XYZ file of C-alpha atoms in Angstrom:
681
model
C -219.350 -110.862 149.296
C -222.056 -108.844 147.775
C -225.495 -110.340 147.479
C -227.618 -110.306 144.421
C -230.373 -107.664 144.473
C -233.986 -108.063 143.230
C -234.554 -107.242 139.624
C -236.516 -104.112 140.499
C -233.490 -102.773 142.499
C -231.132 -103.390 139.605
C -230.205 -99.709 139.229
C -228.491 -99.886 142.670
C -226.369 -102.818 141.536
C -225.050 -100.564 138.780
C -222.988 -98.700 141.427
C -221.237 -101.794 142.650
C -218.183 -101.118 140.553
C -216.515 -104.357 139.656
C -215.210 -106.079 136.597
C -218.153 -108.556 136.551
C -220.483 -105.512 136.716
C -220.038 -104.946 132.983
C -221.751 -108.259 132.228
C -225.092 -106.931 133.239
C -227.471 -104.779 131.235
C -231.189 -104.034 131.976
C -232.069 -104.309 128.276
C -230.696 -107.825 127.891
C -233.082 -110.709 128.651
C -230.780 -113.684 128.621
C -227.333 -114.486 129.888
C -224.022 -112.827 129.104
C -222.507 -116.121 127.835
C -225.346 -116.641 125.204
C -224.208 -116.565 121.613
C -227.377 -114.704 120.700
C -228.570 -111.904 122.977
C -232.281 -111.195 123.231
C -232.746 -107.525 123.926
C -235.807 -105.388 124.800
C -235.819 -101.653 124.736
C -239.277 -100.576 125.882
C -241.604 -102.129 123.363
C -238.817 -102.725 120.796
C -237.163 -106.103 120.609
C -233.932 -107.066 118.840
C -231.420 -109.889 118.713
C -227.665 -109.490 118.572
C -226.171 -112.526 117.004
C -222.486 -112.846 117.873
C -221.918 -115.873 115.483
C -220.179 -113.732 112.872
C -217.304 -114.883 110.676
C -213.922 -113.401 111.146
C -210.982 -113.099 108.636
C -209.676 -116.693 109.191
C -213.053 -118.207 108.713
C -213.604 -118.858 112.402
C -216.720 -117.554 114.252
C -216.308 -114.767 116.766
C -217.942 -117.221 119.274
C -215.189 -119.793 118.783
C -213.036 -120.614 121.866
C -210.002 -119.105 120.101
C -211.721 -115.701 119.907
C -213.139 -115.667 123.414
C -211.143 -112.581 124.497
C -212.385 -110.483 121.579
C -215.996 -111.718 122.047
C -216.055 -110.862 125.747
C -214.551 -107.440 125.179
C -217.299 -106.718 122.571
C -220.052 -107.850 124.863
C -218.742 -105.953 127.901
C -218.326 -102.910 125.686
C -221.930 -103.078 124.760
C -222.969 -103.372 128.352
C -220.857 -100.424 129.265
C -222.908 -97.976 126.993
C -225.804 -97.872 129.638
C -223.545 -98.393 132.662
C -223.085 -95.558 135.252
C -219.349 -95.500 134.380
C -220.402 -94.346 130.938
C -223.526 -92.313 131.657
C -222.345 -90.426 134.739
C -224.824 -92.227 136.952
C -227.944 -91.149 134.979
C -230.406 -93.874 133.938
C -230.939 -94.056 130.162
C -234.344 -94.280 128.758
C -235.253 -97.178 126.598
C -234.959 -95.090 123.483
C -231.573 -93.606 124.449
C -230.298 -97.104 125.379
C -231.424 -98.476 121.970
C -229.752 -95.617 120.174
C -226.483 -96.067 121.997
C -226.384 -99.799 121.379
C -227.209 -99.207 117.710
C -224.241 -96.750 117.306
C -221.928 -99.082 119.216
C -222.841 -102.065 116.902
C -222.172 -99.842 113.966
C -218.672 -99.054 115.258
C -217.918 -102.718 115.973
C -219.247 -103.665 112.540
C -216.762 -101.179 110.987
C -213.952 -103.279 112.388
C -215.564 -106.619 111.604
C -216.169 -105.713 107.892
C -212.497 -104.904 107.697
C -211.385 -107.953 109.714
C -208.855 -108.916 107.058
C -207.010 -105.564 107.234
C -207.006 -105.579 111.006
C -206.339 -109.330 111.294
C -208.980 -109.567 113.960
C -208.742 -113.299 114.552
C -205.052 -113.038 115.456
C -204.516 -109.559 116.797
C -208.038 -108.484 117.992
C -208.021 -104.669 118.015
C -204.558 -104.269 119.593
C -202.825 -103.264 116.348
C -205.329 -100.597 115.287
C -203.257 -97.495 114.938
C -204.007 -93.720 115.473
C -204.020 -93.395 111.681
C -206.656 -96.044 111.550
C -208.802 -94.198 113.987
C -208.374 -90.925 112.078
C -209.394 -92.789 108.807
C -212.557 -94.074 110.700
C -213.528 -90.574 111.760
C -212.966 -89.402 108.120
C -215.136 -92.348 106.967
C -217.977 -91.402 109.353
C -217.839 -87.791 108.032
C -217.813 -88.662 104.402
C -221.409 -89.473 103.883
C -224.710 -87.712 104.734
C -225.903 -91.112 105.887
C -223.246 -92.462 108.268
C -224.519 -96.021 107.945
C -223.764 -95.838 104.323
C -220.167 -94.763 105.034
C -219.686 -97.706 107.425
C -221.437 -100.533 105.533
C -221.080 -99.258 101.915
C -224.241 -101.162 100.997
C -224.579 -99.953 97.355
C -221.008 -100.670 96.572
C -221.242 -104.163 98.038
C -224.501 -104.931 96.258
C -223.123 -103.887 92.885
C -219.819 -105.884 93.466
C -221.788 -108.917 94.464
C -224.225 -108.784 91.566
C -221.453 -108.341 88.988
C -220.345 -111.856 89.948
C -223.624 -113.685 90.002
C -224.297 -116.263 87.172
C -227.468 -117.518 85.420
C -228.067 -119.548 82.322
C -229.330 -118.298 78.999
C -232.443 -120.294 79.619
C -233.067 -118.546 82.868
C -232.771 -115.169 81.160
C -235.081 -116.201 78.371
C -237.801 -117.593 80.750
C -237.598 -114.487 83.002
C -237.915 -112.186 80.021
C -240.860 -114.060 78.681
C -242.753 -113.955 82.037
C -241.664 -110.614 83.265
C -240.682 -108.368 80.333
C -240.755 -105.225 82.461
C -237.527 -106.437 84.159
C -235.704 -105.936 80.899
C -237.046 -102.445 80.169
C -235.545 -99.003 81.060
C -232.276 -99.510 79.527
C -232.514 -96.256 77.695
C -230.807 -94.119 80.327
C -227.219 -95.391 80.581
C -225.630 -92.330 82.141
C -224.048 -93.277 85.475
C -225.088 -96.885 85.187
C -222.868 -99.219 87.233
C -223.204 -102.175 84.898
C -223.411 -102.965 81.170
C -226.743 -103.951 79.672
C -225.880 -107.649 79.740
C -224.638 -107.559 83.298
C -228.070 -105.849 84.260
C -230.005 -108.636 82.469
C -228.043 -111.221 84.476
C -228.356 -109.347 87.824
C -232.052 -108.727 87.522
C -232.739 -112.374 86.375
C -230.706 -113.590 89.355
C -232.531 -111.282 91.794
C -235.916 -112.344 90.566
C -235.264 -116.077 90.348
C -233.742 -116.133 93.885
C -236.610 -114.195 95.451
C -234.860 -110.821 96.034
C -237.802 -108.756 94.595
C -240.728 -108.008 96.812
C -243.725 -110.323 96.032
C -246.834 -109.058 94.395
C -248.654 -108.824 97.728
C -246.328 -106.147 98.939
C -247.239 -102.505 97.906
C -243.967 -100.632 97.096
C -242.820 -97.679 95.028
C -241.587 -100.030 92.236
C -243.280 -103.009 90.591
C -239.933 -104.782 91.142
C -238.154 -103.426 94.223
C -235.141 -105.155 95.686
C -235.563 -106.358 99.310
C -232.527 -104.619 100.663
C -232.304 -106.207 104.032
C -232.535 -109.750 102.668
C -229.969 -109.154 99.908
C -227.525 -107.447 102.375
C -228.022 -110.293 104.889
C -226.911 -112.664 102.014
C -223.905 -110.518 101.167
C -222.533 -109.373 104.630
C -225.060 -110.525 107.097
C -222.682 -113.284 108.398
C -220.023 -110.716 109.124
C -221.819 -107.966 111.095
C -223.719 -107.684 114.347
C -226.262 -104.996 113.476
C -229.479 -105.352 111.535
C -229.104 -104.279 107.937
C -232.086 -101.961 107.302
C -231.379 -99.760 104.362
C -234.944 -98.980 103.147
C -234.005 -95.498 101.994
C -231.109 -96.827 99.825
C -231.568 -95.991 96.064
C -230.839 -98.882 93.673
C -231.717 -97.263 90.412
C -230.126 -100.093 88.386
C -232.124 -102.814 90.047
C -235.454 -101.311 91.162
C -237.573 -101.541 87.994
C -240.837 -100.052 86.839
C -241.733 -97.171 89.256
C -245.304 -96.985 90.580
C -246.787 -93.524 89.850
C -248.916 -93.373 92.921
C -245.842 -93.086 95.091
C -244.205 -90.307 93.230
C -244.015 -86.514 93.689
C -244.476 -84.416 90.698
C -241.380 -82.217 91.166
C -238.127 -82.136 92.949
C -238.587 -80.711 96.419
C -237.030 -77.594 97.821
C -234.662 -78.695 100.653
C -236.285 -78.354 103.995
C -232.949 -77.492 105.719
C -230.133 -75.385 104.604
C -227.843 -78.375 105.138
C -229.772 -80.825 102.918
C -227.593 -80.165 99.865
C -224.404 -80.768 101.685
C -223.494 -84.512 101.207
C -221.198 -84.526 104.244
C -222.359 -85.946 107.591
C -223.710 -83.580 110.265
C -221.207 -82.702 112.929
C -223.610 -83.755 115.808
C -224.098 -87.221 114.197
C -220.385 -87.837 113.788
C -219.887 -86.623 117.368
C -222.278 -89.335 118.636
C -220.120 -92.006 116.992
C -216.829 -90.494 118.212
C -218.428 -90.491 121.721
C -218.732 -94.290 121.400
C -215.015 -94.469 120.433
C -214.178 -92.221 123.319
C -215.952 -94.592 125.650
C -213.226 -97.114 124.793
C -211.043 -95.144 127.256
C -213.559 -95.850 130.015
C -213.520 -99.442 128.850
C -209.772 -99.703 129.220
C -209.855 -98.235 132.698
C -212.293 -100.988 133.667
C -210.348 -103.857 132.227
C -212.053 -104.184 128.791
C -209.329 -104.339 126.203
C -210.193 -102.751 122.859
C -208.274 -99.971 121.112
C -204.956 -98.913 122.757
C -204.418 -95.534 124.396
C -202.062 -94.665 121.505
C -204.726 -95.323 118.925
C -207.314 -93.409 120.923
C -204.983 -90.411 121.088
C -206.139 -89.645 117.572
C -209.482 -88.623 119.044
C -207.849 -85.658 120.733
C -207.497 -84.083 117.289
C -210.888 -85.318 116.166
C -212.719 -82.104 116.978
C -210.650 -80.100 114.542
C -210.983 -82.925 112.007
C -214.809 -83.016 112.411
C -215.087 -79.256 112.105
C -213.254 -79.403 108.765
C -214.839 -82.620 107.402
C -218.477 -82.276 108.640
C -221.289 -79.763 108.009
C -222.866 -77.757 110.744
C -226.259 -78.625 112.028
C -228.745 -77.667 109.415
C -231.419 -75.073 110.159
C -234.862 -75.773 108.972
C -235.967 -73.169 106.338
C -239.028 -70.990 106.808
C -241.654 -71.140 104.115
C -242.157 -67.968 102.123
C -245.111 -65.986 103.535
C -247.179 -66.408 100.276
C -246.712 -70.214 100.397
C -247.578 -70.402 104.128
C -250.688 -68.290 103.827
C -251.734 -70.095 100.647
C -251.505 -73.673 101.878
C -253.391 -72.917 105.137
C -256.080 -71.150 103.106
C -256.354 -74.109 100.765
C -256.422 -76.543 103.637
C -259.171 -74.862 105.449
C -261.311 -74.418 102.314
C -260.876 -77.993 101.197
C -261.726 -79.362 104.600
C -264.855 -77.275 104.856
C -265.985 -77.903 101.380
C -265.353 -81.589 101.090
C -264.145 -83.141 104.372
C -267.486 -84.510 105.793
C -268.693 -85.711 102.389
C -265.521 -87.647 101.650
C -265.489 -89.447 105.020
C -269.183 -90.192 104.902
C -269.013 -91.639 101.390
C -266.075 -93.829 102.352
C -267.982 -95.201 105.416
C -271.070 -95.812 103.305
C -268.941 -97.888 100.915
C -267.451 -99.765 103.815
C -270.906 -100.691 105.184
C -271.606 -102.473 101.863
C -268.479 -104.743 102.243
C -268.489 -104.817 98.421
C -265.284 -104.331 96.286
C -264.504 -100.632 96.781
C -262.747 -100.666 93.291
C -266.206 -100.683 91.670
C -267.629 -97.890 93.907
C -270.835 -99.979 94.655
C -272.728 -96.795 95.871
C -273.262 -93.895 93.483
C -270.932 -91.000 94.006
C -272.794 -88.147 95.831
C -273.436 -84.986 93.765
C -270.984 -82.791 95.633
C -268.149 -85.318 95.096
C -269.065 -85.740 91.447
C -268.635 -81.978 91.117
C -265.205 -82.432 92.742
C -264.468 -84.948 89.922
C -264.628 -88.344 91.630
C -265.521 -91.185 89.311
C -263.308 -94.016 90.511
C -261.620 -95.508 93.700
C -258.021 -95.230 92.486
C -255.877 -94.243 89.509
C -255.025 -96.426 86.514
C -252.575 -93.966 85.073
C -249.501 -95.606 83.508
C -247.325 -92.431 83.338
C -246.478 -89.643 85.812
C -248.002 -87.034 83.556
C -251.361 -88.867 83.389
C -251.340 -89.530 87.128
C -251.030 -85.870 88.066
C -253.617 -84.900 85.525
C -255.981 -87.362 87.104
C -254.948 -86.106 90.596
C -255.838 -82.523 89.813
C -259.084 -83.489 88.254
C -260.004 -85.091 91.516
C -261.072 -88.241 89.668
C -260.053 -90.759 92.380
C -261.546 -91.085 95.838
C -258.327 -92.510 97.409
C -256.277 -89.504 96.136
C -258.887 -87.058 97.498
C -258.940 -88.705 100.915
C -255.137 -88.357 100.850
C -255.494 -84.696 100.030
C -258.037 -84.274 102.825
C -255.621 -85.910 105.340
C -252.917 -83.503 104.118
C -255.337 -80.555 104.600
C -256.283 -81.597 108.164
C -252.677 -82.246 109.010
C -251.705 -78.782 107.663
C -254.546 -77.175 109.770
C -253.623 -78.960 113.030
C -249.854 -78.803 112.578
C -249.966 -75.014 111.766
C -252.318 -73.984 114.588
C -250.799 -76.383 117.229
C -247.146 -76.109 116.147
C -246.518 -79.753 117.403
C -243.806 -82.160 116.399
C -244.544 -85.016 114.024
C -243.954 -87.684 116.603
C -246.622 -86.009 118.806
C -249.243 -85.923 116.024
C -248.631 -89.416 114.706
C -249.795 -91.069 117.913
C -253.019 -89.064 118.506
C -256.073 -91.040 119.149
C -259.701 -90.125 119.668
C -258.987 -89.858 123.479
C -256.541 -87.042 122.652
C -259.345 -84.648 121.955
C -260.633 -83.263 125.213
C -263.985 -81.430 125.161
C -264.425 -79.207 128.197
C -266.706 -76.263 129.200
C -263.661 -74.077 128.552
C -263.262 -75.371 124.987
C -261.320 -78.075 123.338
C -257.888 -79.245 124.461
C -255.318 -81.619 122.817
C -253.804 -84.166 125.224
C -250.525 -85.807 124.121
C -247.040 -86.791 125.306
C -244.324 -84.262 124.649
C -241.963 -85.405 122.050
C -238.713 -84.496 123.853
C -239.401 -83.562 127.395
C -238.784 -86.803 129.207
C -236.956 -88.298 132.151
C -235.946 -91.883 131.720
C -239.016 -93.764 130.479
C -241.423 -90.967 131.523
C -242.702 -88.333 129.084
C -244.676 -85.306 130.069
C -248.391 -85.653 129.310
C -249.814 -82.278 128.595
C -252.955 -80.413 127.573
C -252.880 -77.674 125.008
C -255.742 -75.391 123.801
C -257.172 -76.776 120.511
C -258.867 -74.366 118.116
C -262.436 -75.415 117.194
C -261.543 -76.002 113.543
C -258.715 -78.241 114.464
C -260.810 -80.229 116.986
C -263.661 -80.717 114.521
C -261.269 -81.910 111.793
C -259.625 -84.365 114.164
C -262.988 -85.621 115.324
C -263.916 -86.375 111.663
C -260.880 -88.515 111.236
C -261.529 -90.209 114.599
C -265.072 -90.985 113.395
C -263.579 -92.725 110.322
C -261.151 -94.946 112.228
C -263.680 -95.763 114.842
C -266.603 -96.704 112.498
C -264.233 -98.781 110.211
C -263.204 -100.746 113.354
C -266.816 -101.232 114.459
C -267.638 -102.641 111.042
C -265.161 -105.430 111.741
C -262.293 -104.222 109.554
C -258.666 -103.853 110.733
C -258.286 -100.290 111.839
C -255.360 -98.416 113.491
C -256.304 -96.463 116.546
C -254.443 -93.332 115.384
C -256.343 -90.349 114.032
C -254.136 -89.927 110.925
C -254.415 -93.603 109.921
C -255.570 -93.343 106.357
C -257.955 -95.769 104.516
C -256.438 -98.930 103.036
C -255.668 -98.521 99.285
C -257.149 -101.926 98.356
C -254.469 -102.157 95.622
C -254.527 -105.889 95.451
C -257.143 -108.123 93.935
C -258.435 -109.720 97.052
C -260.270 -108.559 100.230
C -260.413 -106.898 102.660
C -261.020 -103.764 100.686
C -261.504 -101.589 103.685
C -259.540 -100.635 106.843
C -256.969 -98.121 107.928
C -253.163 -98.295 107.883
C -250.371 -96.454 109.882
C -250.103 -92.628 109.282
C -247.950 -91.589 106.309
C -247.565 -87.796 106.757
C -245.084 -87.401 103.820
C -247.617 -88.988 101.394
C -250.414 -86.782 102.698
C -248.363 -83.618 102.299
C -247.120 -84.517 98.848
C -250.642 -85.290 97.571
C -251.930 -81.942 98.962
C -249.018 -79.907 97.513
C -249.277 -81.606 94.098
C -253.038 -81.213 94.014
C -252.954 -77.534 94.706
C -249.800 -77.002 92.699
C -247.964 -75.275 95.535
C -245.445 -72.765 94.379
C -241.965 -73.574 93.245
C -238.600 -71.747 93.805
C -236.478 -70.318 91.000
C -235.001 -73.761 90.256
C -238.494 -75.220 89.666
C -238.459 -77.158 92.956
C -241.831 -77.342 94.817
C -242.321 -76.301 98.404
C -243.391 -79.731 99.726
C -244.405 -79.010 103.305
C -243.296 -81.033 106.342
C -244.216 -80.975 109.988
C -241.182 -79.114 111.163
C -241.819 -76.338 108.592
C -245.427 -76.056 109.601
C -244.445 -75.585 113.278
C -243.122 -72.270 112.185
C -245.984 -71.245 110.015
C -248.382 -69.971 112.628
C -245.707 -67.801 114.270
C -244.869 -66.246 110.902
C -248.532 -65.584 109.998
C -249.066 -64.143 113.549
C -246.143 -61.738 113.042
C -247.066 -60.904 109.520
C -250.570 -60.145 110.601
C -249.286 -57.806 113.266
C -247.212 -55.958 110.641
C -249.487 -55.887 107.537
C -252.783 -57.157 108.808
C -255.352 -58.886 106.607
C -254.366 -62.527 107.248
C -257.902 -63.960 106.886
C -257.003 -67.452 107.977
C -255.996 -66.288 111.475
C -259.588 -65.514 112.386
C -260.059 -69.273 113.041
C -257.636 -68.867 115.868
C -257.472 -65.166 116.891
C -261.298 -64.844 116.968
C -261.492 -66.744 120.284
C -258.102 -65.957 122.034
C -256.559 -62.763 123.129
C -253.416 -61.929 120.970
C -251.284 -61.533 124.044
C -252.182 -65.072 125.037
C -251.554 -66.275 121.507
C -248.051 -64.660 121.441
C -247.222 -66.261 124.819
C -248.280 -69.602 123.258
C -245.948 -68.848 120.254
C -242.921 -68.045 122.441
C -243.546 -71.175 124.515
C -243.879 -73.402 121.473
C -241.155 -72.112 119.105
C -237.473 -72.197 120.245
C -235.884 -68.791 120.564
C -233.470 -69.305 117.699
C -236.141 -70.431 115.353
C -238.423 -67.507 116.414
C -235.630 -65.070 115.562
C -235.229 -66.541 112.097
C -239.079 -66.110 111.593
C -238.927 -62.546 112.720
C -235.981 -61.893 110.566
C -237.863 -63.430 107.589
C -240.807 -61.232 108.004
C -238.612 -58.191 108.543
C -236.702 -58.899 105.285
C -239.948 -59.078 103.389
C -241.238 -55.814 104.848
C -237.932 -54.055 104.025
C -238.021 -55.195 100.474
C -241.552 -53.817 100.245
C -240.339 -50.462 101.697
C -242.772 -50.796 104.554
C -242.823 -47.818 106.926
C -242.658 -50.129 109.958
C -239.085 -51.317 108.982
C -237.593 -47.929 107.733
C -235.392 -47.447 110.801
C -234.302 -51.088 110.757
C -233.401 -50.920 107.034
C -231.501 -47.688 107.515
C -229.523 -49.166 110.431
C -228.755 -52.291 108.449
C -227.404 -50.285 105.621
C -225.223 -48.196 107.967
C -223.936 -51.199 109.772
C -222.880 -53.093 106.695
C -221.892 -50.164 104.485
C -224.542 -50.665 101.809
C -227.267 -48.612 100.238
C -231.033 -49.259 100.229
C -230.667 -50.215 96.616
C -228.051 -52.793 97.541
C -230.372 -54.070 100.297
C -233.132 -54.791 97.658
C -230.882 -56.846 95.454
C -229.088 -58.848 98.057
C -230.042 -62.501 98.194
C -232.925 -62.923 100.710
C -230.943 -65.363 102.808
C -228.158 -62.674 103.364
C -230.708 -60.085 104.416
C -232.390 -62.509 106.825
C -228.918 -63.520 108.193
C -227.951 -59.743 108.808
C -231.258 -59.217 110.658
C -230.787 -62.267 112.739
C -227.427 -61.035 113.842
C -228.877 -57.708 114.963
C -231.709 -59.487 116.871
C -229.326 -61.822 118.561
C -226.913 -59.129 119.659
C -229.775 -57.092 121.037
C -229.122 -54.139 118.734
C -232.535 -54.527 117.137
C -235.799 -55.786 118.405
C -238.980 -57.264 116.875
C -241.702 -57.432 119.432
C -245.565 -57.033 119.599
C -247.365 -54.136 121.237
C -250.871 -54.932 122.494
C -253.609 -52.248 122.829
C -257.378 -52.043 123.356
C -259.318 -51.479 120.039
C -262.981 -51.310 119.239
C -263.149 -55.169 118.966
C -261.163 -55.933 122.075
C -257.419 -56.531 122.380
C -255.356 -55.894 119.251
C -251.717 -55.882 118.459
C -249.031 -54.716 116.009
C -245.451 -55.607 115.642
C -242.831 -53.006 116.130
C -239.359 -53.027 114.551
C -237.041 -51.179 116.825
C -233.409 -50.193 116.674
C -231.930 -49.232 120.138
C -230.748 -45.695 120.131
C -227.356 -46.326 121.741
C -226.631 -48.876 119.054
C -227.612 -46.504 116.298
C -225.169 -43.874 117.647
C -222.356 -46.524 117.941
C -222.851 -47.605 114.374
């Protein structure tokens, strides 16, 4: 008989392959038999409540459903068991993701319990056609959770059947008239005007709108999680978080301070494809395929006949899903412009904005009254109030560009500093969000940034690294660190993270000072709308994001080595040899992404008839049977794709040459076509 091992040696017990083994999981804190599991994944806690209602009205935890319940529980434990992982220990993050996907799959069947007769048949009568339909469902929506749970459809169906009295409608309209506005746009509305009146009245009177103390993007915003818990919460195992769900018929009175001025240019070439990404669907299909492992280990779920449908799922997924999207590269003019604006704004106003905010915080008075006179430099910027009182989007963005509100200008500053650091360091969003004052290392050799790599990890352990930090980026981060530290020293609640922005003090009660969790998207949006960053041919604005900025420095470096004259690079290249910089670029940017950046610059040079790319342009025309005139009128994405093909095949090359100049090491980029390839073409 095998003896129990100490908890710290649990990983060894995973290899004792027995049926009972699938009742253990390192992330579960209480017993297998419990109706509610308390789970802990690193610092994240969650409960799994198995007391859900089946098609006959019985609970999954009822004695009559014991077989199905135990199968579900063992299947969850299997997801981090060596029989499923191949003997590798899963990190807390990976374990949480696998359990979440598994709960979604189980919920798919629970929500359709009537069709599958789960209470009587369990999953034994699910057919291959049913599995094929499940895969098709997974692939049908950009957000796979939406395909499984159909939250919007269920909310609309539910609200069509709610009832309120005429007196309720009258009283709600009297006290909250905004709830009955915005009926002018009826196109695509899911309900009649009267149904909307009833639905909004019911939502308000039953507490399904966020209270006034909650700052949201609508004055009346539906609490999605609570409403869905009411509608289907008793039928599913997973938490129902759908914060990104749009409910245009029920969210009322948008708050301008949360809006962008224009539609955004998609950041990925897959963004406009409404199908699910192939890699995401594959993750769910992998959960289904693990049911084969489950059956081999005595866990009865889907039959082998039903799972046979997965053998054809690869072809189905290729047809039904979109390929993994590639992040777009910002046009050179946009990349150069935003970095220039960011540096100029930081140098011109950064210190003054932070010092003025800290001076206000020291008074402890209501920040909305600006109890200290605005300094002359900030008056020149336009500041005359703490925050906007605009009632329309048009007025809000007029005020934003006037610089009339301190809160908005602080948001622009945070956006500027984020653009500087993100561009010069080429780091992931997850790496930047958790930077603290201790992340800035000042040494005799210069500044360094200390952080945990976003992806390079083994189990629970992430690589902690040091990377050179340009002086301008270090000084900017130190300025933010000063704000968060001094706000905390004054006794206000303050996040430890460098990019934690000042509290908006939107409500009518103290505290009026403090910092809140980083919100990169808001900082970027404010910056781009303030400087009116360029738009594409459809009028969509290039709102920058962290993954776009990671490519910016590489593009500017390559462009500078082709054209020269990129003034903003002196903040980085002035202190580091170009050859060292290029090594940093190649170590930071994945090869495929770097090829795309090189191809983008080459495309721009060819369109400008630059001498550096004459051979490449001629070879491209020869290869694809087009003229130089054709090359100039082809869509830019096609030219970039053609150049990428040549770079990937090795027929062409875009690489730097380094040489000694009067001011030290210099460089230029050379665009080569290999001679043997030229002859073959």
